Amino acid sequence: MRAVVVNSFGGPEAVEVVETDVPEPGARQVRIKVSAAALNPVDAGVRSGGFGGAGQRIGFGWDVAGTVDAVAPGGPWSVGDQVVALHYGPVKPLGTHAEYVVVDADAVAVAPATVDAVHAATLPLNALTAAQALDRLELEPGQSLLVTGAAGAVGGYAVRLAAHRGIAVSALARETDEEFVRSLGAVGFTAGDIEAGSFDAVLDAAFLGEPALEWVRDGGAYMGVIPHAEPGSVRGVRTGAVEVSADGARLAELVRLVEDGVLTTRVAQTFSLDDAAKAHARLAEGGVRGRLVLVP
């Protein structure tokens, strides 16, 4: 099968498409024939060596939508099931940017029936990150939340999920994105100039760090999305950073929100698997709204 990998770190030119063996599922695993797989900023980090693994062949891709192709005996999934899944881990020999991928059975959920595989492939990593970050903030309905990078993939899901929970969510984004983030449920909008201590919590999807911490009230909460990179606590503010985990049951809840029209998936552009390097180059250009998706 074909798979997208990096053998030596670098820019988009380091991305390779190679022929490799089709992986076999082990106990409590399933093999998925990939229909679509999203390209995320974390893949650029893998490509450039930000997660280590020098001297190894490393595969790309965390998100997958496709069809169950092989299962271990006694598992909950059957060949032919249409599914989505998160394939966790930045340094792995094969990712979802391939014709087939093996994932843990408990990382899988039935694919949404209301969108195609290309759109479904944009859901697992970004929506799970947003949902798990919100869980850790432990906000009650009516409390105030600022989401930075609110027009991005994680930020956009965070705004919508927070609004759905009854949280008074404000969005920090470019002025040109105000209409979009308000459509997600943001009751407030800013492109900057935020008064210190304005919010019960900040979900920092834009990786601003300490400047975003200043906008949290004394005793509030800050949650980043880069593991172990959160700023230190000040003024009694609880700080942390979510490290997304594969959770098929939670992913199934997010799928239902897509089917109910609560969550909207966004695709910026599709690329063939063979054009993976071009997709990386487009991601590196910036300004992408929605996800780039690879289609084998």
C-alpha positions as semicolon CSV with decimal commas, in nm:
position;residue;x (nm);y (nm);z (nm)
1;M;0,000;0,000;0,000
2;R;0,098;0,366;-0,030
3;A;0,173;0,569;0,282
4;V;0,299;0,921;0,347
5;V;0,613;0,937;0,561
6;V;0,917;1,143;0,643
7;N;1,262;0,981;0,653
8;S;1,458;1,298;0,726
9;F;1,318;1,614;0,879
10;G;1,261;1,931;0,680
11;G;1,004;2,134;0,493
12;P;0,728;2,010;0,264
13;E;0,993;1,873;0,028
14;A;1,079;1,612;0,295
15;V;0,739;1,445;0,257
16;E;0,753;1,110;0,074
17;V;0,496;0,862;-0,053
18;V;0,629;0,508;-0,015
19;E;0,512;0,153;-0,074
20;T;0,485;-0,053;0,244
21;D;0,311;-0,362;0,377
22;V;-0,057;-0,345;0,468
23;P;-0,071;-0,350;0,851
24;E;-0,246;-0,633;1,033
25;P;-0,473;-0,568;1,333
26;G;-0,382;-0,722;1,666
27;A;-0,599;-0,792;1,967
28;R;-0,857;-0,518;2,031
29;Q;-0,766;-0,343;1,706
30;V;-0,931;-0,284;1,369
31;R;-0,795;-0,207;1,025
32;I;-0,959;0,077;0,835
33;K;-0,950;0,126;0,460
34;V;-0,891;0,499;0,449
35;S;-1,141;0,712;0,259
36;A;-1,007;1,046;0,383
37;A;-0,758;1,178;0,638
38;A;-0,709;1,535;0,753
39;L;-0,377;1,719;0,756
40;N;-0,319;1,911;1,080
41;P;-0,054;2,150;1,212
42;V;0,078;1,866;1,428
43;D;0,181;1,692;1,106
44;A;0,398;1,991;1,018
45;G;0,558;1,955;1,359
46;V;0,628;1,588;1,292
47;R;0,778;1,675;0,953
48;S;1,013;1,933;1,099
49;G;1,132;1,711;1,384
50;G;0,947;1,891;1,663
51;F;0,852;1,563;1,828
52;G;1,181;1,380;1,782
53;G;1,234;1,046;1,615
54;A;1,546;1,131;1,414
55;G;1,666;0,837;1,208
56;Q;1,322;0,673;1,202
57;R;1,063;0,651;0,929
58;I;0,763;0,838;1,069
59;G;0,411;0,832;0,932
60;F;0,173;1,128;0,918
61;G;-0,190;1,163;1,014
62;W;-0,413;1,142;1,322
63;D;-0,765;1,166;1,176
64;V;-0,930;0,900;0,963
65;A;-1,267;0,832;0,804
66;G;-1,316;0,507;0,621
67;T;-1,443;0,150;0,620
68;V;-1,352;-0,126;0,864
69;D;-1,156;-0,375;0,655
70;A;-1,033;-0,631;0,910
71;V;-1,101;-0,699;1,277
72;A;-0,959;-0,909;1,555
73;P;-1,198;-1,183;1,674
74;G;-1,454;-1,084;1,935
75;G;-1,432;-0,709;1,886
76;P;-1,722;-0,462;1,868
77;W;-1,670;-0,373;1,502
78;S;-1,754;-0,557;1,181
79;V;-1,603;-0,550;0,835
80;G;-1,790;-0,291;0,631
81;D;-1,868;-0,052;0,916
82;Q;-1,831;0,315;0,819
83;V;-1,624;0,477;1,090
84;V;-1,410;0,766;1,210
85;A;-1,121;0,741;1,451
86;L;-0,830;0,920;1,615
87;H;-0,493;0,750;1,566
88;Y;-0,301;0,906;1,853
89;G;0,071;0,973;1,856
90;P;0,317;1,206;1,680
91;V;0,598;0,951;1,632
92;K;0,462;0,633;1,475
93;P;0,576;0,424;1,178
94;L;0,242;0,459;0,998
95;G;-0,030;0,719;1,037
96;T;-0,365;0,773;0,874
97;H;-0,211;0,927;0,561
98;A;-0,209;0,588;0,397
99;E;-0,439;0,350;0,215
100;Y;-0,495;0,144;0,532
101;V;-0,441;0,209;0,902
102;V;-0,472;-0,001;1,217
103;V;-0,618;0,165;1,527
104;D;-0,739;0,055;1,868
105;A;-1,101;-0,057;1,860
106;D;-1,195;0,176;2,147
107;A;-1,072;0,478;1,947
108;V;-1,339;0,423;1,679
109;A;-1,689;0,564;1,635
110;V;-1,956;0,519;1,369
111;A;-1,911;0,787;1,103
112;P;-2,168;1,068;1,084
113;A;-2,445;0,990;0,838
114;T;-2,501;1,353;0,742
115;V;-2,159;1,436;0,593
116;D;-1,925;1,262;0,352
117;A;-1,595;1,098;0,449
118;V;-1,389;1,405;0,355
119;H;-1,580;1,621;0,602
120;A;-1,597;1,345;0,864
121;A;-1,217;1,317;0,857
122;T;-1,187;1,670;0,998
123;L;-1,368;1,582;1,320
124;P;-1,167;1,349;1,550
125;L;-0,849;1,537;1,645
126;N;-0,980;1,891;1,653
127;A;-1,322;1,827;1,806
128;L;-1,184;1,589;2,069
129;T;-0,916;1,842;2,161
130;A;-1,176;2,116;2,200
131;A;-1,414;1,896;2,400
132;Q;-1,146;1,760;2,632
133;A;-1,006;2,110;2,691
134;L;-1,352;2,236;2,785
135;D;-1,400;1,940;3,020
136;R;-1,084;2,033;3,207
137;L;-1,192;2,396;3,243
138;E;-1,500;2,276;3,436
139;L;-1,711;2,581;3,351
140;E;-2,076;2,608;3,451
141;P;-2,350;2,751;3,227
142;G;-2,342;3,128;3,239
143;Q;-1,972;3,156;3,316
144;S;-1,752;3,348;3,072
145;L;-1,492;3,197;2,840
146;L;-1,256;3,352;2,589
147;V;-1,141;3,128;2,303
148;T;-0,829;3,249;2,125
149;G;-0,777;3,143;1,765
150;A;-1,154;3,109;1,752
151;A;-1,175;3,083;1,373
152;G;-0,933;2,791;1,358
153;A;-1,026;2,424;1,362
154;V;-0,986;2,363;1,738
155;G;-1,101;2,713;1,830
156;G;-1,410;2,692;1,613
157;Y;-1,519;2,364;1,768
158;A;-1,448;2,507;2,114
159;V;-1,669;2,812;2,053
160;R;-1,956;2,597;1,929
161;L;-1,929;2,335;2,203
162;A;-1,902;2,601;2,475
163;A;-2,204;2,789;2,343
164;H;-2,396;2,459;2,328
165;R;-2,320;2,408;2,698
166;G;-2,462;2,750;2,786
167;I;-2,127;2,914;2,849
168;A;-2,099;3,284;2,760
169;V;-1,820;3,250;2,506
170;S;-1,624;3,534;2,345
171;A;-1,398;3,492;2,046
172;L;-1,053;3,633;1,976
173;A;-0,989;3,624;1,601
174;R;-0,914;3,842;1,302
175;E;-1,169;4,113;1,231
176;T;-1,255;3,942;0,901
177;D;-1,366;3,634;1,096
178;E;-1,615;3,810;1,326
179;E;-1,925;3,706;1,133
180;F;-1,809;3,344;1,123
181;V;-1,730;3,308;1,494
182;R;-2,054;3,480;1,591
183;S;-2,236;3,225;1,374
184;L;-2,081;2,956;1,596
185;G;-2,241;3,109;1,903
186;A;-1,989;3,365;2,029
187;V;-2,170;3,639;2,219
188;G;-1,860;3,857;2,228
189;F;-1,585;3,928;1,979
190;T;-1,246;4,098;1,992
191;A;-0,944;4,131;1,769
192;G;-0,730;4,252;2,063
193;D;-0,716;4,513;2,342
194;I;-0,869;4,290;2,610
195;E;-0,890;4,417;2,967
196;A;-0,702;4,209;3,223
197;G;-0,914;3,971;3,429
198;S;-1,215;3,986;3,198
199;F;-1,304;3,615;3,185
200;D;-1,363;3,320;3,411
201;A;-1,146;3,113;3,178
202;V;-0,943;3,119;2,858
203;L;-0,911;2,833;2,611
204;D;-0,593;2,929;2,429
205;A;-0,619;2,764;2,087
206;A;-0,389;3,031;1,937
207;F;-0,093;2,935;2,163
208;L;-0,057;3,288;2,305
209;G;0,057;3,172;2,649
210;E;0,121;3,434;2,917
211;P;-0,059;3,723;2,739
212;A;-0,378;3,513;2,736
213;L;-0,330;3,425;3,102
214;E;-0,363;3,796;3,189
215;W;-0,723;3,795;3,062
216;V;-0,834;3,540;3,323
217;R;-0,984;3,668;3,649
218;D;-0,814;3,588;3,978
219;G;-0,886;3,226;4,066
220;G;-1,004;3,142;3,714
221;A;-0,867;2,884;3,471
222;Y;-0,645;2,874;3,163
223;M;-0,623;2,579;2,926
224;G;-0,375;2,551;2,640
225;V;-0,367;2,297;2,361
226;I;0,006;2,224;2,349
227;P;0,086;1,960;2,614
228;H;0,321;2,075;2,891
229;A;0,356;2,423;2,739
230;E;0,113;2,612;2,959
231;P;0,232;2,921;3,151
232;G;0,284;2,900;3,526
233;S;0,001;2,983;3,762
234;V;-0,041;3,342;3,886
235;R;-0,314;3,510;4,093
236;G;-0,459;3,171;4,180
237;V;-0,536;3,094;3,816
238;R;-0,539;2,721;3,749
239;T;-0,334;2,648;3,436
240;G;-0,302;2,340;3,220
241;A;-0,279;2,213;2,868
242;V;-0,483;1,935;2,716
243;E;-0,315;1,633;2,562
244;V;-0,582;1,485;2,342
245;S;-0,664;1,120;2,398
246;A;-0,834;0,871;2,170
247;D;-1,184;0,811;2,304
248;G;-1,433;0,637;2,079
249;A;-1,726;0,691;2,314
250;R;-1,663;1,064;2,332
251;L;-1,606;1,078;1,957
252;A;-1,946;0,914;1,911
253;E;-2,103;1,200;2,112
254;L;-1,936;1,451;1,881
255;V;-2,059;1,259;1,577
256;R;-2,415;1,291;1,712
257;L;-2,363;1,667;1,743
258;V;-2,262;1,677;1,377
259;E;-2,575;1,480;1,284
260;D;-2,790;1,713;1,496
261;G;-2,644;2,019;1,322
262;V;-2,472;2,149;1,635
263;L;-2,120;2,102;1,495
264;T;-2,023;2,197;1,141
265;T;-1,722;2,040;0,973
266;R;-1,504;2,258;0,750
267;V;-1,294;2,147;0,454
268;A;-1,062;2,397;0,288
269;Q;-0,923;2,177;0,009
270;T;-0,862;1,814;-0,082
271;F;-0,545;1,657;-0,219
272;S;-0,467;1,310;-0,347
273;L;-0,237;1,099;-0,135
274;D;0,031;1,133;-0,401
275;D;0,012;1,512;-0,364
276;A;0,078;1,506;0,011
277;A;0,385;1,729;-0,026
278;K;0,168;1,989;-0,201
279;A;-0,078;1,973;0,088
280;H;0,205;2,034;0,335
281;A;0,320;2,330;0,125
282;R;-0,031;2,475;0,129
283;L;-0,051;2,433;0,506
284;A;0,286;2,608;0,544
285;E;0,154;2,909;0,350
286;G;-0,097;2,977;0,629
287;G;-0,438;3,136;0,607
288;V;-0,621;2,805;0,573
289;R;-0,981;2,812;0,697
290;G;-1,097;2,459;0,756
291;R;-0,884;2,152;0,710
292;L;-0,683;2,020;0,419
293;V;-0,781;1,658;0,356
294;L;-0,592;1,378;0,181
295;V;-0,786;1,125;-0,024
296;P;-0,613;0,797;-0,123
